[in-house]
Amino acid sequence: MITFHDVYKTYLMGETRVEALQGVTFELPERRLAVIMGPSGSGKSTLLHLAGCLDTPTHGRVNYNGTDLGALSSRGRADFRAQSVGFVFQKFNLIPNLTALRNVEIPLLLQNKPAAEARKRALDALDAVELRDRMHHRPSKLSGGEQQRVAIARALINDPKLILADEPTGNLDTRTGQRILLLLKGLVEKGKAVVVVTHNPEIAASANTLVLLRDGKVESFSTSHGKEGLV
Amino acid sequence: MTLHLVKLAINNIRSRRTRSWLTILGVLIGVTAVVSLLSIGTGVEQAVLQQFKDIGYDIIVITPNTGLGQASATMGGPGFAGQSATTSAAPPSGRTFSPDQIGTASVPTSPSSGPAATVTAAAVDTQALLKAVTGLVDAGNLGTRVASVEGPSASGFLRVTTPSLSFLAAFPSILGGFTIANGTTFTNTTENEVVIGARSARTLGIGIGDVITIDGSEFAVIGILASSRSVSAESSAATGRRRNGTARAGAGTVGGVGTGASLLARGMTNTDDSLFVLRERAVSLWISQAGSSFTIVRMATGAKVDQVMTSISAELTAQGVLATPVSVQQIAANIQGTLGMIETVLASIAAVALVVGGIGLMNTMYTSVLERTREIGILKAVGARDGQVMALFLVDSGLMGLIGGVLGLVLGGLLSFFGTRLLGPALGVGSFQPVFGTTLIVGVLVASFVIGALSGAWPAWRASRLNPVEALAAE
C-alpha cells in the first residue's frame, strides 16, 4: 500500500520555483488499478516518480508498506526500484542498442542473477506479452505496441508488487492502447497494484481508484468503494 | 555483474562503431609509439652492451694521448679514406714507427715548432706493466698504420693492423673474434702472410693464395675474415642463448670464435677494412714507418677496476708513456647511461601521444554520457545503482583503452621488427632484435586499460550522479 502524507515537491527551473505538488495526501490500495488524471502540469508524473523512488519529496512522506521512501539512501532507492516496482513509460524507454530479450534481462543482471536464470525469466516475461518470436529484434525494428509490451515484460521481470505506468497508451493507436490496457488489467487480476497516469478516459473507466490532480493538489479522489482512500 | 558490464560495454562499443574505432585509434597511436621506441631502445642497448660483453668487461685499453679520436679516425674509417692528418701529412718513408715502440705519442711541442718537431714518449713495456700492476693477467700491444697496398686488380691505401701471435691468442675479441671465413689464420712468424678483412678482399679483388704488395713487400693471402656485420648479426641472434654463458672469447681460440665484431673493435680496428700482418713480420719489414698503437690488458678475476686503473696510470707515468687507460666497463657504463637517457626522453615524447589519445578517449566518453543520458535514466529506473552506472562507463572506456593497447602492442611490435632492420646498419650495430620484455607487454596492457578507465572516470562519475527523472526526460 502506498501512502502520500502532506507531500510537497518543488523544482527549481533556473531561478523559477515550480510547486509541482502542494500538500498531497491519500493512499492507494494494493491489488487495484489506480488512475491518476489531471491537466498537464498538475503533478501527475511527479507523483508517480515519488511512488517509484525515482525522486524524493521536498516535504512530507511517501510510505510503501510502512517504509518511508524519502528516508532511503541512494542505494536503498535503487534497490527499491530494482525489487519492488516496475515502470512503464509513455516513450517505452527501451535501450536502443539491445535486443528485446536483453532489454528484459537487464533488471535481473543488475541484481547479479545468473545469466541462465535471467534468460529463462526474460523468455517467460516475453511469453506473457506474446513477444517471444520478436526477442532478437532491437527496439527500432519493433512497432510502438510491441515496444510497450517489451517494456511491460521488463517491468514484470522482477515480479514486483507495484507497477507504475506513465501514459502507457499515449504513443499508441486506439486498438494497440486497448491491448495494453487489457495487459495492465490482467496484472491487477494477478495481484499487482497498478498505478496509471493517463488522459485516457477508457482507462479511467476501468480504475478501482481515481485521483484527479489540479495545480499540484488533489481535486478529487474516488474509489469503487467511495472516498475512503482519503486520509 | 562484471561480465554483464563487459558485455554491455562491448555492445555499446559495437553500436557506436565508427566513433569507437576513431577513439581506439588515438590510444593505438600512442601505445604504438611507446612500444616501438622502448623495444627498439632496449634492443639497441642490449646489442651494444652485448658487444662490450663479447670484448670482455675485464679488458682495459690503454690509448696514446695523441688522442683516441685521431687514432680512431685513422683506424675506424674506410680503408681508402681513413687516413689521419698525421699519416696523410707524412710520406710513406717519413717519420719513424716501430712496433716495438707501441704507445709512442707524437705531440707538437708548440705551434711554431711545426709537425716535424715532436716529443716521443717511451713505449709501454707490457712485461713491466704485468709485473708492476697487481690484478693483470694479460697484456699486449696492437699496432696499426696506413700502408700502400697493391693487389692483382686494384691498389690503394689500406690500414694494416699488426697483432702478435700471442695477442691474437689472448685478445681475439678485440679483433671481433678474428673469425676466418676462408683460408687459415697465421701459420708462422717467418713468412710474409697476410689475413684480409672481408671488404678489403672484395675491394682489392683478391682471394686465398694471391700475392699482394704492402709497402713494397710481397705477402701471400692466407685468410679472409668473416664480414663484421654478418658476424654481428649472428652475435645478436645468439645473444639470448649466450646471455648467461661466457660471452668473452677464450684465449687460444683464434679463428673459431663467433663473438662478432664489436663496436669497440670497430672503433679501434675495423676488421672489414683492415689487413692483418703479424707484428713479428712488421718489426722486421717496417722498422721506420709511422703509425699508432694501443695496449690491451686483461684484469684478473675479482680484481677491482679502480685500483687496477690507478696502478696502470702510475706505471705508465713511471715508464714515461703518455697514454690513458680506459676500461671496457667504464665505456659500457657511459654508453648505457647515455642510451638510457635517450630512451627515457624518446619514451616521454611517445607518452605525450598516449596522453593525447587518453584525452580523445575522455572526450568520446563525455560525449557518450551526454548522448546516453536517457539510457542512464532507464538503467536507474530499472534498479541500477550509482556505482553500477559508473562501473559501466569505466569498463566501456577501459575496454577501448585496452583494445587500443593490444592493437598498439601488435603494431608497435611490427614497427620495431622492421625498424630494427633499418636502424641496425645505420647505427653500426648490425641487425638486432627489438626487446619485448614481460614488463613492457604487461605494463603497456595495464597502462592502456588504466589510462582508458581514468579518461572515462570523470564522465562516468557524472553519469552516475545524474538524477534519474532528469535523465529520463532527456531527448
PDB file of C-alpha atoms in Angstrom, chain A residues 11 49 54-55 74-75 78-79 81-82 87 89 91 93-98 102 106-107 109-113 115 138 154 158, chain B residues 1-2 4-5 7-8 11-12 15-16 372 374-375 377-386 388 465 467-469 472-473 475:
ATOM      1  CA  TYR A  11      11.563  22.135  -8.544  1.00  0.00           C
ATOM      2  CA  HIS A  49       8.156   9.373  -9.669  1.00  0.00           C
ATOM      3  CA  LEU A  54      12.850   7.974  -8.805  1.00  0.00           C
ATOM      4  CA  ASP A  55      12.649  11.191  -6.807  1.00  0.00           C
ATOM      5  CA  SER A  74      20.555   6.486  -2.925  1.00  0.00           C
ATOM      6  CA  ARG A  75      21.437   2.799  -2.855  1.00  0.00           C
ATOM      7  CA  ALA A  78      17.956   1.880  -6.336  1.00  0.00           C
ATOM      8  CA  ASP A  79      17.272  -1.427  -4.590  1.00  0.00           C
ATOM      9  CA  ARG A  81      13.325   0.266  -7.858  1.00  0.00           C
ATOM     10  CA  ALA A  82      15.036  -2.996  -8.674  1.00  0.00           C
ATOM     11  CA  PHE A  87       7.987   1.132 -14.622  1.00  0.00           C
ATOM     12  CA  PHE A  89       6.721   4.789 -19.746  1.00  0.00           C
ATOM     13  CA  LYS A  91       8.035   6.616 -24.690  1.00  0.00           C
ATOM     14  CA  ASN A  93      12.286   3.784 -22.754  1.00  0.00           C
ATOM     15  CA  LEU A  94      13.954   0.684 -24.098  1.00  0.00           C
ATOM     16  CA  ILE A  95      17.742   0.724 -24.565  1.00  0.00           C
ATOM     17  CA  PRO A  96      18.096   1.123 -28.327  1.00  0.00           C
ATOM     18  CA  ASN A  97      21.213  -0.967 -28.937  1.00  0.00           C
ATOM     19  CA  LEU A  98      19.953  -4.016 -27.041  1.00  0.00           C
ATOM     20  CA  ARG A 102      18.424  -8.165 -23.436  1.00  0.00           C
ATOM     21  CA  ILE A 106      18.708  -6.018 -17.709  1.00  0.00           C
ATOM     22  CA  PRO A 107      16.976  -5.603 -14.297  1.00  0.00           C
ATOM     23  CA  LEU A 109      21.531  -8.750 -14.492  1.00  0.00           C
ATOM     24  CA  LEU A 110      21.822  -5.587 -12.434  1.00  0.00           C
ATOM     25  CA  GLN A 111      20.928  -7.725  -9.427  1.00  0.00           C
ATOM     26  CA  ASN A 112      23.675 -10.226 -10.225  1.00  0.00           C
ATOM     27  CA  LYS A 113      21.260 -13.014 -11.097  1.00  0.00           C
ATOM     28  CA  ALA A 115      22.720 -15.357 -16.794  1.00  0.00           C
ATOM     29  CA  ARG A 138      16.067  -4.276 -31.460  1.00  0.00           C
ATOM     30  CA  ARG A 154      10.749  -5.716 -18.383  1.00  0.00           C
ATOM     31  CA  ASN A 158      11.368  -8.932 -11.059  1.00  0.00           C
TER      32      ASN A 158
ATOM     33  CA  MET B   1      27.982  -8.409 -12.707  1.00  0.00           C
ATOM     34  CA  THR B   2      31.417  -7.612 -14.083  1.00  0.00           C
ATOM     35  CA  HIS B   4      27.469  -8.429 -17.670  1.00  0.00           C
ATOM     36  CA  LEU B   5      29.052  -4.971 -17.568  1.00  0.00           C
ATOM     37  CA  LYS B   7      29.081  -7.451 -22.338  1.00  0.00           C
ATOM     38  CA  LEU B   8      27.085  -4.230 -22.110  1.00  0.00           C
ATOM     39  CA  ASN B  11      27.666  -3.904 -27.035  1.00  0.00           C
ATOM     40  CA  ASN B  12      27.958  -0.162 -26.637  1.00  0.00           C
ATOM     41  CA  SER B  15      26.863   0.087 -31.567  1.00  0.00           C
ATOM     42  CA  ARG B  16      28.995   3.233 -31.973  1.00  0.00           C
ATOM     43  CA  ARG B 372      23.251   8.201 -23.337  1.00  0.00           C
ATOM     44  CA  ARG B 374      18.279   8.827 -21.307  1.00  0.00           C
ATOM     45  CA  GLU B 375      19.781   5.332 -21.243  1.00  0.00           C
ATOM     46  CA  GLY B 377      17.905   7.192 -16.659  1.00  0.00           C
ATOM     47  CA  ILE B 378      16.425   3.915 -17.898  1.00  0.00           C
ATOM     48  CA  LEU B 379      19.108   1.887 -16.143  1.00  0.00           C
ATOM     49  CA  LYS B 380      18.484   3.747 -12.925  1.00  0.00           C
ATOM     50  CA  ALA B 381      14.718   3.303 -13.288  1.00  0.00           C
ATOM     51  CA  VAL B 382      15.152  -0.470 -13.516  1.00  0.00           C
ATOM     52  CA  GLY B 383      17.357  -0.586 -10.445  1.00  0.00           C
ATOM     53  CA  ALA B 384      20.956   0.288 -11.412  1.00  0.00           C
ATOM     54  CA  ARG B 385      22.923   1.730  -8.529  1.00  0.00           C
ATOM     55  CA  ASP B 386      25.157   4.775  -8.967  1.00  0.00           C
ATOM     56  CA  GLN B 388      26.950   0.210 -11.370  1.00  0.00           C
ATOM     57  CA  ARG B 465      25.283  11.297 -10.386  1.00  0.00           C
ATOM     58  CA  ASN B 467      19.076  12.464 -11.465  1.00  0.00           C
ATOM     59  CA  PRO B 468      17.005   9.629 -12.952  1.00  0.00           C
ATOM     60  CA  VAL B 469      13.963  11.852 -13.564  1.00  0.00           C
ATOM     61  CA  LEU B 472      14.658  10.122 -18.404  1.00  0.00           C
ATOM     62  CA  ALA B 473      13.410  13.492 -19.621  1.00  0.00           C
ATOM     63  CA  GLU B 475      15.820  13.762 -25.586  1.00  0.00           C
TER      64      GLU B 475
END
